[in-house]
Coordinates of C-alpha atoms in Angstrom, one line a residue:
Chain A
X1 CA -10.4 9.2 2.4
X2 CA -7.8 9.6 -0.5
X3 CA -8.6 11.3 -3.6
X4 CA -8.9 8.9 -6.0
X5 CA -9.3 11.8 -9.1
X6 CA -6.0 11.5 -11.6
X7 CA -4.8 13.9 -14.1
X8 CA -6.2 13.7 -17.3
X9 CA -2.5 14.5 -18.7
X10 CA 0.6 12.7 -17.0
X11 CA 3.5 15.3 -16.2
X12 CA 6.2 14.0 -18.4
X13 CA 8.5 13.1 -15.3
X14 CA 6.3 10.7 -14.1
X15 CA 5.3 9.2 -17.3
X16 CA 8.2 8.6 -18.6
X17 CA 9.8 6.8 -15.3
X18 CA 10.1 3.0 -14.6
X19 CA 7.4 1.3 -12.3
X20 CA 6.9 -2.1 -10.9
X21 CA 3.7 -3.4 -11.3
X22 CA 3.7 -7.1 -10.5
X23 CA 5.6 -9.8 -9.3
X24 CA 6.8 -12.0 -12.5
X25 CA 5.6 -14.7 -10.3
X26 CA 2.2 -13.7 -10.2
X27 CA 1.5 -13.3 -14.1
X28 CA 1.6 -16.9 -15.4
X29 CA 0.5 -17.7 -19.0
X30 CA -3.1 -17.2 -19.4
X31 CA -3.2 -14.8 -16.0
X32 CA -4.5 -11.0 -16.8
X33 CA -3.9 -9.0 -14.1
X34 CA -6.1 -5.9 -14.0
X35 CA -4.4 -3.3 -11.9
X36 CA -3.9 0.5 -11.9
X37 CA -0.7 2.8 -12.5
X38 CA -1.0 6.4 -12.5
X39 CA -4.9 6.7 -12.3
X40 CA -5.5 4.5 -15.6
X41 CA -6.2 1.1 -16.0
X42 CA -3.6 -1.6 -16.4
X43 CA -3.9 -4.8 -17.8
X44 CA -0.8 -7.3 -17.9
X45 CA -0.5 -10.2 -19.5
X46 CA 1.7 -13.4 -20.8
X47 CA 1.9 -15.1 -23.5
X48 CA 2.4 -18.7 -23.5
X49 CA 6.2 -18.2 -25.2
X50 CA 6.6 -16.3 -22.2
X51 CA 6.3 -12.9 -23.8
X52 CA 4.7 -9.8 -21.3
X53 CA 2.0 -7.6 -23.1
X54 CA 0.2 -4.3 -20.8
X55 CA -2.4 -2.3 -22.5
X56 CA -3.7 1.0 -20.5
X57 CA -6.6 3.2 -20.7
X58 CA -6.5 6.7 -20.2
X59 CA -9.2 8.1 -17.3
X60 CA -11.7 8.6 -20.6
X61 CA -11.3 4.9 -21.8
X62 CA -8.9 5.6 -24.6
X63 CA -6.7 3.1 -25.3
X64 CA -3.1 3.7 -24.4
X65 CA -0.1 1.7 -26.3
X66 CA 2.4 0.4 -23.7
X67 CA 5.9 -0.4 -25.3
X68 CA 7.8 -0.3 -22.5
X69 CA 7.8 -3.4 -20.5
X70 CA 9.9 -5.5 -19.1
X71 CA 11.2 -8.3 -16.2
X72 CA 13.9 -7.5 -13.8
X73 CA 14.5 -8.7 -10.3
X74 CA 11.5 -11.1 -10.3
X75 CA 9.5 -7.9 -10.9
X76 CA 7.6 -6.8 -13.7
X77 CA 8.0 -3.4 -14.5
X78 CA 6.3 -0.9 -16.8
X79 CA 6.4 2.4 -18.4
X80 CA 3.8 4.6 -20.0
X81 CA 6.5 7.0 -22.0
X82 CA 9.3 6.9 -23.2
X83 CA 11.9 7.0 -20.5
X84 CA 15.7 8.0 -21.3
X85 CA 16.9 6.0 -19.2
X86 CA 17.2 2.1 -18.6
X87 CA 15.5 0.5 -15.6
X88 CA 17.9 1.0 -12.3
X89 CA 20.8 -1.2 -12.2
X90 CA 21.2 -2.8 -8.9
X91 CA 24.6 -5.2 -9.1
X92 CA 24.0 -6.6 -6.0
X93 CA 21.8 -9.4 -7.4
X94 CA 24.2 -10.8 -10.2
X95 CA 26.7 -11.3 -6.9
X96 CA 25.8 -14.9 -4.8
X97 CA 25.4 -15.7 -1.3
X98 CA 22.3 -13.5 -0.9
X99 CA 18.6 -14.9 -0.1
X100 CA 16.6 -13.1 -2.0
X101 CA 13.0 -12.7 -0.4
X102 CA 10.0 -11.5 -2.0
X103 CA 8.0 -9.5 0.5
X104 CA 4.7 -9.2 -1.4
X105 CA 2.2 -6.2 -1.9
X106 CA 0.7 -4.0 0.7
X107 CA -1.6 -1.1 -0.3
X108 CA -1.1 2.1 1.6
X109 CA -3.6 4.9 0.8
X110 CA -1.0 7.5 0.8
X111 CA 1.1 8.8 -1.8
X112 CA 4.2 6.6 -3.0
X113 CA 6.7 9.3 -2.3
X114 CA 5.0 9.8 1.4
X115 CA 6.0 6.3 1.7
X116 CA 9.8 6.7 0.6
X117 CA 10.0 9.8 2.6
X118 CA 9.0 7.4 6.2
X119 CA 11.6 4.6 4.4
X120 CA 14.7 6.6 5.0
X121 CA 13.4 8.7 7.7
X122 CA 15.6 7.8 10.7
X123 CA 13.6 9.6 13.5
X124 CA 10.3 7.8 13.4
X125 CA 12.4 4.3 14.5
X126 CA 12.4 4.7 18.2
X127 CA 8.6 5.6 18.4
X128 CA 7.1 3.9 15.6
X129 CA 9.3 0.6 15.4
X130 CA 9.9 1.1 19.5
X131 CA 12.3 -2.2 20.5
X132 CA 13.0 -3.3 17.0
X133 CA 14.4 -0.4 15.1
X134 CA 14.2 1.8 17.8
X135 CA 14.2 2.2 21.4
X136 CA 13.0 4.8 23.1
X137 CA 16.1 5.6 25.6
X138 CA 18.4 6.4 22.0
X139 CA 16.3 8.7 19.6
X140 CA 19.2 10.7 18.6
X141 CA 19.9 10.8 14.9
X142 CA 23.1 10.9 14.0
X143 CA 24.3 13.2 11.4
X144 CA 24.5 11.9 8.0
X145 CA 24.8 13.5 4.5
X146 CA 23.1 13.6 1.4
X147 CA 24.3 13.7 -1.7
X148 CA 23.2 13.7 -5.5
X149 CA 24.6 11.3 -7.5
X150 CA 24.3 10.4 -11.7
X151 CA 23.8 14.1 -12.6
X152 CA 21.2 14.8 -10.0
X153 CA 19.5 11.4 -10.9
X154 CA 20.0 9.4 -7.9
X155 CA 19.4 11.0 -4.3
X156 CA 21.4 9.3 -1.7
X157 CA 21.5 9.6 1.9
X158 CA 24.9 8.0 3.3
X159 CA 26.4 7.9 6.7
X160 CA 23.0 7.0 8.1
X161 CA 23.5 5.3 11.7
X162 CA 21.2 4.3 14.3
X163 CA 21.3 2.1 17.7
X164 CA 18.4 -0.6 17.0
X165 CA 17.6 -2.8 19.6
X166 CA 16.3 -5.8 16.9
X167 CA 17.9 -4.5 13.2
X168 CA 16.6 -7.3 11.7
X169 CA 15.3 -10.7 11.4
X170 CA 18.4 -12.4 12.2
X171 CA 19.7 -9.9 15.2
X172 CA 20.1 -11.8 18.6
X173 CA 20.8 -8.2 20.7
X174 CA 21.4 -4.3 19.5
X175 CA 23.6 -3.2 17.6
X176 CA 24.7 0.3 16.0
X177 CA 23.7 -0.4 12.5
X178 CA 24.8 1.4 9.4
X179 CA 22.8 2.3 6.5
X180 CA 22.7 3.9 3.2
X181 CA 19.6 4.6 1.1
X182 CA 19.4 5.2 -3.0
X183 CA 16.3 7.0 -3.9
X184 CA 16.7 6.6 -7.5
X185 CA 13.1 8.0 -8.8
X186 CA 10.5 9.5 -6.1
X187 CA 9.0 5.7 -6.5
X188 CA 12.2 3.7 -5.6
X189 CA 14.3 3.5 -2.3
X190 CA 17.0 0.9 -2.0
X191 CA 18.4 0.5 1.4
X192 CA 22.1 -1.1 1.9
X193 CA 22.2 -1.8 5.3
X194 CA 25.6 -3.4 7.8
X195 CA 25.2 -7.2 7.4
X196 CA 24.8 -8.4 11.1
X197 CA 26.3 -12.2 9.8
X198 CA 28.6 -11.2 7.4
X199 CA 30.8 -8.2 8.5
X200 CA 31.9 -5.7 5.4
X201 CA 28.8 -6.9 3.5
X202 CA 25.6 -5.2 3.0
X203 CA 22.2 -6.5 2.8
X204 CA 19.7 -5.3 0.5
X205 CA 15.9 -4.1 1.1
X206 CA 14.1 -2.1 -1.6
X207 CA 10.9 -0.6 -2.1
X208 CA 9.2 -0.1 -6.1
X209 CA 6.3 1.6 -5.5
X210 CA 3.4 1.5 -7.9
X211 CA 1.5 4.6 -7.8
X212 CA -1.8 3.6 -8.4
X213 CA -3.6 7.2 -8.0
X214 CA -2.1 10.5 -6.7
X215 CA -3.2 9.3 -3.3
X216 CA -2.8 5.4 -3.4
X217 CA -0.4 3.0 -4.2
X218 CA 1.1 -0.3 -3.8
X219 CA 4.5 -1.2 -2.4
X220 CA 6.3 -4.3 -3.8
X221 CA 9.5 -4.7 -2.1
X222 CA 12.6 -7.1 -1.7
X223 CA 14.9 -8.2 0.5
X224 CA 18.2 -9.5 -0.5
X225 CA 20.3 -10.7 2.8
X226 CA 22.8 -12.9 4.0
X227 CA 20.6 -15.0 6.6
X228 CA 22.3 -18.3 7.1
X229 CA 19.6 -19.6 9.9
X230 CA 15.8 -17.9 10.1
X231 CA 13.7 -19.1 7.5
X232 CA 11.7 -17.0 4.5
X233 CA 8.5 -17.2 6.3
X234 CA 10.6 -15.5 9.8
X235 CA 11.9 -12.9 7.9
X236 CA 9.1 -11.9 6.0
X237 CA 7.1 -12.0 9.3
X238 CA 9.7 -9.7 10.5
X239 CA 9.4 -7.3 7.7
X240 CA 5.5 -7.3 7.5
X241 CA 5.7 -6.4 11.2
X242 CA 8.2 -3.1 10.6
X243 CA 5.8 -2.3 7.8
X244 CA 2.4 -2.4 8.9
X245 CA 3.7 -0.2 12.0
X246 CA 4.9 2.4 9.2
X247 CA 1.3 1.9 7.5
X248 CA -0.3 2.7 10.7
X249 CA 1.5 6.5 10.5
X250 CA 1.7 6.9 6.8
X251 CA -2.4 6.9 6.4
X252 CA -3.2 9.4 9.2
X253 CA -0.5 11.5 7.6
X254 CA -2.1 15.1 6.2
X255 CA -1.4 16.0 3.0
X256 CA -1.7 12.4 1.7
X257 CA 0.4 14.0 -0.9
X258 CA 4.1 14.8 -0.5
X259 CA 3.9 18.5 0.1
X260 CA 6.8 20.4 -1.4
X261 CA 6.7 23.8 -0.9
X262 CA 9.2 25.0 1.6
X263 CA 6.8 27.4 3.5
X264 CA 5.0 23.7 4.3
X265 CA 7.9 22.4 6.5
X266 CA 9.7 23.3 9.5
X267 CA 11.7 20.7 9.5
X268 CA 15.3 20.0 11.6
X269 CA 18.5 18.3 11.1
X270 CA 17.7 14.8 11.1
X271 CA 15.1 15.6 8.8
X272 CA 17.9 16.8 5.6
X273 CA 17.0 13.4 3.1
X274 CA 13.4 14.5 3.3
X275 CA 14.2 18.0 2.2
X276 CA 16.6 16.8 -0.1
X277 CA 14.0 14.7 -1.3
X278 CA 11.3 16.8 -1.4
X279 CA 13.3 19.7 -3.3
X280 CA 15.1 17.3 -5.8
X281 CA 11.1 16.2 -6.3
X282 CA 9.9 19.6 -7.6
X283 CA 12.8 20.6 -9.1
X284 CA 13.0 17.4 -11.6
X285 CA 9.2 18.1 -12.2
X286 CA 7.2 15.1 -10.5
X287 CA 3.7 16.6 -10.3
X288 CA 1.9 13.4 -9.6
X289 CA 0.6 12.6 -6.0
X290 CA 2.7 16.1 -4.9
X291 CA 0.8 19.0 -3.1
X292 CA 3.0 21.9 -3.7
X293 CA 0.7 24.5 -2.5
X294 CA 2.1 27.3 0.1
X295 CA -0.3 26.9 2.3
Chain B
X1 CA 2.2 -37.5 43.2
X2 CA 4.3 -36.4 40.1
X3 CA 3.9 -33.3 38.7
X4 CA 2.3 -33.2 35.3
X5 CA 4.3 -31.9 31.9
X6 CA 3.7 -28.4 31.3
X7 CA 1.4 -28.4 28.4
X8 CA 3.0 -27.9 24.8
X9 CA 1.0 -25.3 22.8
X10 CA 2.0 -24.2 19.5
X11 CA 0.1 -21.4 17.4
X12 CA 0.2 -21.8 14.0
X13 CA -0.3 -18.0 13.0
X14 CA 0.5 -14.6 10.7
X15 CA 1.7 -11.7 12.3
X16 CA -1.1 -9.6 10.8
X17 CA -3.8 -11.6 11.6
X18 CA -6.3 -10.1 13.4
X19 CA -7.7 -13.3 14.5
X20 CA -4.3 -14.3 15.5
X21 CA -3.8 -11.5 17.8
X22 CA -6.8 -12.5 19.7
X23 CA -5.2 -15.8 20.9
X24 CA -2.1 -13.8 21.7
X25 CA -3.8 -11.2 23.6
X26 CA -5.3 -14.2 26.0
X27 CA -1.8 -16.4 25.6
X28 CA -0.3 -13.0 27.1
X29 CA -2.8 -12.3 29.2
X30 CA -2.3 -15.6 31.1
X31 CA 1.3 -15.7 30.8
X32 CA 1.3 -18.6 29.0
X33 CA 4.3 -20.1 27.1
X34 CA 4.0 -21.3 23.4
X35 CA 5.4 -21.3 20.4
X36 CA 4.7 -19.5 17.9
X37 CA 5.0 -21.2 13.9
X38 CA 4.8 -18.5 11.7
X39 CA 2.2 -19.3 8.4
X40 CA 3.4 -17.1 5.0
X41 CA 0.1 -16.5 4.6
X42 CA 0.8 -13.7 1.8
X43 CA 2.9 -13.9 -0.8
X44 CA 3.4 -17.4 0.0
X45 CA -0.4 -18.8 0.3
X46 CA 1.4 -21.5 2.3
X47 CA -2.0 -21.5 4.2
X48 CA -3.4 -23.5 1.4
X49 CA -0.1 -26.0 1.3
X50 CA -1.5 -29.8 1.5
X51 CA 0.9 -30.0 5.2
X52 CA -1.6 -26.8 6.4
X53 CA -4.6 -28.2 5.0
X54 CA -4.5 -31.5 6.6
X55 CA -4.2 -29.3 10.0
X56 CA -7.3 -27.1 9.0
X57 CA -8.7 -27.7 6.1
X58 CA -10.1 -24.6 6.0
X59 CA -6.9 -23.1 5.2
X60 CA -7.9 -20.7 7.9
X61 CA -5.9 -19.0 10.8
X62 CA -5.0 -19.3 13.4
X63 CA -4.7 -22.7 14.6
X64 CA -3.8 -23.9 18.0
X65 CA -2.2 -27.5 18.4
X66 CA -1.6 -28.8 22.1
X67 CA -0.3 -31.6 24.0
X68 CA -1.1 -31.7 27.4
X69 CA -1.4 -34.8 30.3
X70 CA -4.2 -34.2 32.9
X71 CA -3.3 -37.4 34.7
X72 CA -4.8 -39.8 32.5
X73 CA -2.3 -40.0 29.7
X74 CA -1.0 -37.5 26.6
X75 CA -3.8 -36.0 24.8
X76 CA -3.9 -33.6 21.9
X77 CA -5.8 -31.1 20.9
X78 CA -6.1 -29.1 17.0
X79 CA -8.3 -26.2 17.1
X80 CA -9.3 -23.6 14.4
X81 CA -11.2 -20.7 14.9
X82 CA -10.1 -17.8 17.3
X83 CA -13.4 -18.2 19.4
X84 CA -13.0 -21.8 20.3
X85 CA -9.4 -21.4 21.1
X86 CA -10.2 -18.7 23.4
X87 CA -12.9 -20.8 24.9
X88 CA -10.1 -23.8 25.3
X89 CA -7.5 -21.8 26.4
X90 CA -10.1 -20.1 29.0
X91 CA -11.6 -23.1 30.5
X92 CA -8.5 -25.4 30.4
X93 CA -5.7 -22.8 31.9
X94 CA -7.9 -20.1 34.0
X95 CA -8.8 -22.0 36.8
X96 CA -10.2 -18.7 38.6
X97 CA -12.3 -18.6 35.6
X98 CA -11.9 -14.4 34.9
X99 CA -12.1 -14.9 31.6
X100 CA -15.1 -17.2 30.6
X101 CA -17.1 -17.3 33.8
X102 CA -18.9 -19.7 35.5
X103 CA -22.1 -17.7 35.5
X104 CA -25.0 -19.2 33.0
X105 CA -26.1 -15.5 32.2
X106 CA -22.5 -14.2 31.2
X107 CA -21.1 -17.6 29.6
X108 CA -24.3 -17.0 27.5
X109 CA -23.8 -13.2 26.9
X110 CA -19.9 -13.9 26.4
X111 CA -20.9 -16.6 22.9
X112 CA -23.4 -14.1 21.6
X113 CA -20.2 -11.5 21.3
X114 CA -17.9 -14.3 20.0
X115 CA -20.3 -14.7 17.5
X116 CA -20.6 -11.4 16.7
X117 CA -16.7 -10.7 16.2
X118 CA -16.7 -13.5 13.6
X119 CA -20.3 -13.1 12.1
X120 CA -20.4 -9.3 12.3
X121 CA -17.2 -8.3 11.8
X122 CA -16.1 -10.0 8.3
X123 CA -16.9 -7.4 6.1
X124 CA -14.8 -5.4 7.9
X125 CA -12.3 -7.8 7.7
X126 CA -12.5 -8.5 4.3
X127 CA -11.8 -4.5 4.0
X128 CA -8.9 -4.4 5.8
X129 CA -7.9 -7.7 4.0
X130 CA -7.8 -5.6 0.1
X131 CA -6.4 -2.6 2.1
X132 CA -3.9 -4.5 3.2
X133 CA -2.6 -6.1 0.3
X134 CA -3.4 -3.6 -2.3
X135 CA -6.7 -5.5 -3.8
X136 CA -9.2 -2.8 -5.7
X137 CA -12.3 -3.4 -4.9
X138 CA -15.4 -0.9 -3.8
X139 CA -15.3 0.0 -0.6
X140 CA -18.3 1.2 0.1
X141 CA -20.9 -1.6 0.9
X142 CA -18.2 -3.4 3.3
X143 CA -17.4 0.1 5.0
X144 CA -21.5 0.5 5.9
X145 CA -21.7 -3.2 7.0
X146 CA -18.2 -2.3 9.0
X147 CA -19.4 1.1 10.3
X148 CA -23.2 -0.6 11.4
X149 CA -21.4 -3.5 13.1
X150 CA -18.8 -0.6 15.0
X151 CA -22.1 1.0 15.8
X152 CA -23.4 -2.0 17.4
X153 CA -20.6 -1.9 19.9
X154 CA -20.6 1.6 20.1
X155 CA -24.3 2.0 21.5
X156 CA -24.1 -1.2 23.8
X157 CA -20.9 0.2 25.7
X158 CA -22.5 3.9 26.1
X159 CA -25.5 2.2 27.5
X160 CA -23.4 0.3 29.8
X161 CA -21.5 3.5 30.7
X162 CA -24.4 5.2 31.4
X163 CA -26.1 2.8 33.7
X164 CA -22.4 2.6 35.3
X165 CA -22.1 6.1 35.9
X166 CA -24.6 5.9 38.5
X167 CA -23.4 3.5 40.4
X168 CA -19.3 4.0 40.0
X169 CA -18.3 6.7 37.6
X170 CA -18.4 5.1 34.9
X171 CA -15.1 3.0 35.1
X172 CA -14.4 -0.4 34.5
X173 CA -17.3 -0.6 31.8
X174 CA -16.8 -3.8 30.0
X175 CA -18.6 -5.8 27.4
X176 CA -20.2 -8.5 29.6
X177 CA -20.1 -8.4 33.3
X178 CA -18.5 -6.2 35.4
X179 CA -14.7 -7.7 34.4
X180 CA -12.9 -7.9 31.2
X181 CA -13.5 -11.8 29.6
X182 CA -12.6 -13.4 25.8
X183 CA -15.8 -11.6 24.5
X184 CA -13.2 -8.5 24.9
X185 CA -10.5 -10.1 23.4
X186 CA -12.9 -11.4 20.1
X187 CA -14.1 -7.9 19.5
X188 CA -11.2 -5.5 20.5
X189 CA -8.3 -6.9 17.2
X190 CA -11.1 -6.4 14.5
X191 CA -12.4 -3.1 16.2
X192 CA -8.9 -1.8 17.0
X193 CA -7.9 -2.3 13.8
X194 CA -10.4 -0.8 11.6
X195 CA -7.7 2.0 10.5
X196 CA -6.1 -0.6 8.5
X197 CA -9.0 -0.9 6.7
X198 CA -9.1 2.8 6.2
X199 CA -12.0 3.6 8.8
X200 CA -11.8 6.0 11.2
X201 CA -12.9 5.7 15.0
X202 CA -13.5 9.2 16.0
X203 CA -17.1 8.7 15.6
X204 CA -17.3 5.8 18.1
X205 CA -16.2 7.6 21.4
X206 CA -17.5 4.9 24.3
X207 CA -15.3 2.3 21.7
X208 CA -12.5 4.6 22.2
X209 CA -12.6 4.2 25.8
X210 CA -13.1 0.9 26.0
X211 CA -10.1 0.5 23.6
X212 CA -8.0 2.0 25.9
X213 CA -9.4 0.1 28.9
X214 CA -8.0 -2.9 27.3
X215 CA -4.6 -1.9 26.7
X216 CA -4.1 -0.6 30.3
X217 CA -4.7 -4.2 31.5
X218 CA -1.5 -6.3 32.6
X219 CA 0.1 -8.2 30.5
X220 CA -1.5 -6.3 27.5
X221 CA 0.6 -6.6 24.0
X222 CA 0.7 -5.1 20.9
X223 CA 0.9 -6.3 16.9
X224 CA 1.3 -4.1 14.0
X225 CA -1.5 -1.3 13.8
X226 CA -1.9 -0.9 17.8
X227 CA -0.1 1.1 19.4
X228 CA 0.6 0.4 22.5
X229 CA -1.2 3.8 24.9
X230 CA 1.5 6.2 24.6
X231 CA 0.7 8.3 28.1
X232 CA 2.0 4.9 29.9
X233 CA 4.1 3.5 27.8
X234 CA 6.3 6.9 27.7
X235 CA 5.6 7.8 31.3
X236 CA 8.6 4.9 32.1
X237 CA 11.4 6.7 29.8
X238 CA 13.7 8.6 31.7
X239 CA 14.6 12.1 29.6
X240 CA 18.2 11.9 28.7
X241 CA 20.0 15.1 28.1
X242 CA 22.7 14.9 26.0
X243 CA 26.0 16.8 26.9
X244 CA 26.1 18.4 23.3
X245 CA 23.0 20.2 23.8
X246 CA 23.2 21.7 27.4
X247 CA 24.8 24.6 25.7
X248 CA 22.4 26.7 23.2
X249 CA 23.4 26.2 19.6
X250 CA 25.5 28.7 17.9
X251 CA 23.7 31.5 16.1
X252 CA 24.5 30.8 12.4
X253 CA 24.5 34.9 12.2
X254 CA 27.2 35.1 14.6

């Protein structure tokens, strides 16, 4: 069962990051949604001009002022500090010929980075996701590289390549399939992925996590493809499928929390974005929903 | 005599529904063909769309929809509720009757298990429902009513195990009868997938077995959540060696 205890006090990392914690779409005028972010209490509302107001109350009730709010990419997002920088710029959805598809919420009690670390984990596909993203006669990981990007900001892993027997909703046989993933805060992955239709191209998928305690969160997530011929509902059906076999592994994982000390790992080559990821993690000074004991 | 049109059956259904997968299981189980129309159930709530209403206005899935000629002209069916589609399905395309016998006793011990799955099982699916989509909500009072109902099943397949063992080692222990019918396949989605909900099995060992009973039967499929059982499912992979690694690695010291 996840511990559902929070921190009293917020490490300043995480409280002063970005997170989504709605769909705009879900928070009409007059709707208060009552949710939780970093083990305190959210509320969101909207005025009827439109206007987004969030109030939060600290684990002993205390009122908390929320300033930063704000819409982007049909999400809504919030923060509970004062973050330097401005919500991650994704350019991809000011350009056309995309669908964009809103995948909905699914609550995973697990930590949010444990559920970055299985989203650009290549090894898991040919067992977990076993004939869609994976088959189990090619399990070999390529080699890849990762790479820091914005100062250290941004964690990327590039090169990524895989033989998926179904890549995606709109795959009619495999296919060696490129990918790239942004991890641009321990809460937010961004995958650009070879478009099967549209060759040069890249479709989109992104996970916003909202941790809701050290141990639980949400994931909202998007897709943004060209897909000329399967409907939303295919797609989405599609996606829901690839997750919910991830959400299967990510709650029987041990720690719950995203352990970070290196005498916690023996890890191999195919595993470098997770030890990228899990350094870069304790070394920018994310304490929430991390285990970084030795032992 | 001409031969009669295959009968058209589409399953109006969501990928995670554990109701759903019930029909599939039996749909797979008699090799049936259908087609499958996907229902956005969530975000989308198209489930409560005027078009899906006026199909079931329960908003409820699944929901089977068939046309089929038995010699005396097209007829059509629209059923809700997993149960009674497994009944259909059973009675209409089993016609050696494995799966809803014709025996009084086990027709009548089959329903009392349909009822069950629905009745007996909702907290439990309610659970898995908010797990699934993030909802907060106390867990506790739908985790007992989930964990007394697991019980249930629990108790009644060690009993069954033990009078088996007498007589044939304990295999092929099933929960009515001496053969695997729909009372299976309306209990094993809801117990199988009581993980998603966040509740362990380890404490229901006969379930366990019977769990994996299931999935060695032919023509057994998997959704989201169930694995299919690994020892078979990998015991087909041929080990590939790849040229690359025949040789040992080079010591980085060296």
């Amino acid at each position: 069962m996840p511990d559902d205890s929070s921190p009293a006090v917020l490490d300043p990392a995480t409280r002063d990051d970005w997170y989504v914690v709605s769909h705009a779409s879900e928070i009409q005028p007059g709707v208060v949604e009552r949710t939780r972010l970093l083990g305190r209490d959210l509320l969101v509302t909207r005025a009827a001009d439109g206007t987004l107001k969030a109030e939060c109350f600290d684990p002993d009730g205390a009122p908390v002022p929320v300033e930063r709010i704000a819409e982007r990419y049909g999400f809504i997002w919030v923060s509970l500090g004062a973050p330097r920088d401005e919500i991650l710029r994704i350019p991809e959805f000011a350009e056309g010929g995309r669908r964009l598809i809103w995948r909905g919420r699914i609550g995973v009690a697990a930590s949010g980075q444990r559920v970055i670390e299985n989203f650009f984990d290549l090894s898991h596909f040919s067992f977990v996701h076993t004939g869609t993203l994976g088959g189990l006669d090619a399990a070999e990981v390529p080699r890849y590289e990762v790479e820091y990007r914005e100062e250290g900001k941004e964690l990327w892993a590039v090169g990524c390549s895989f033989f998926q027997p179904k890549a995606s909703a709109s795959a009619a046989g495999g296919a060696s399939v490129r990918y790239d993933y942004r991890v641009p805060s321990p809460f937010i992955c961004v995958l650009y992925k070879d478009s099967l239709v549209r060759p040069g191209m890249k479709d989109l998928i992104g996970l916003f996590i909202q941790p809701c305690e050290e141990e639980r969160c949400v994931v909202h997530s998007f897709a943004l493809v060209f897909d000329d011929h399967r409907s939303d509902t295919d797609i989405l059906h599609f996606y829901h499928e690839i997750f919910m076999q991830d959400r299967m592994i990510l709650i029987q994982q041990r720690p719950l929390r995203i352990p970070v000390h290196p005498q916690r790992e023996r890890h191999v080559v195919s595993d470098a974005s997770a030890v990228a990821f899990r350094r870069w993690i304790a070394r920018r000074g994310f304490r929430f929903g991390v285990d970084d004991a030795a032992a | 005599m001409t031969r009669r049109p295959d009968p058209v059956i589409r399953l109006h259904d969501y990928v995670l529904s554990s109701e759903g997968y019930a029909v599939r299981l039996l749909l797979g189980f008699l090799g049936l063909a259908h087609q499958r129309v996907p229902v956005d159930v969530h975000p989308g709530r198209e489930n409560r769309s005027e078009a899906f209403l006026a199909l079931n206005p329960l908003g409820t899935l699944p929901v089977l929809e068939a046309g089929f000629d038995e010699g005396s002209g097209p007829q059509r069916i629209v059923l809700r509720e997993a149960e009674a589609i497994l009944t259909w399905l059973a009675l209409r395309f089993d016609p050696a009757r494995n799966w809803l016998p014709e025996s009084p006793e086990l027709q009548a011990g089959i329903a009392q298990w349909l009822f069950f799955a629905s009745r007996d099982f909702a907290p439990l699916a309610r659970l898995r429902d908010c797990a699934l989509r993030g909802i907060p909500v106390d867990p506790a009072p739908f985790a007992r009513q989930a964990q007394q109902a697991l019980s249930v099943v629990e108790d009644h397949l060690c009993e069954r195990e033990i009078a088996a063992e007498a007589a044939d080692g304990g295999e092929g222990v099933w929960l009515v009868g001496s053969a695997p019918t729909i009372a299976e396949l309306a209990v094993f989605p809801p117990a199988a997938l009581a993980w998603d909900a966040g509740l362990g099995l380890e404490p229901y060992p006969a379930l366990w077995r019977w769990i994996r009973r299931v999935k060695a039967l032919p023509g057994f499929t998997v959704m989201p959540g169930i694995y299919p059982d690994f020892a078979s499912a990998y015991a087909a992979v041929p080990i590939v060696t790849s040229a690359a690694s025949g040789a040992p690695p080079a010591s980085p010291h060296s």
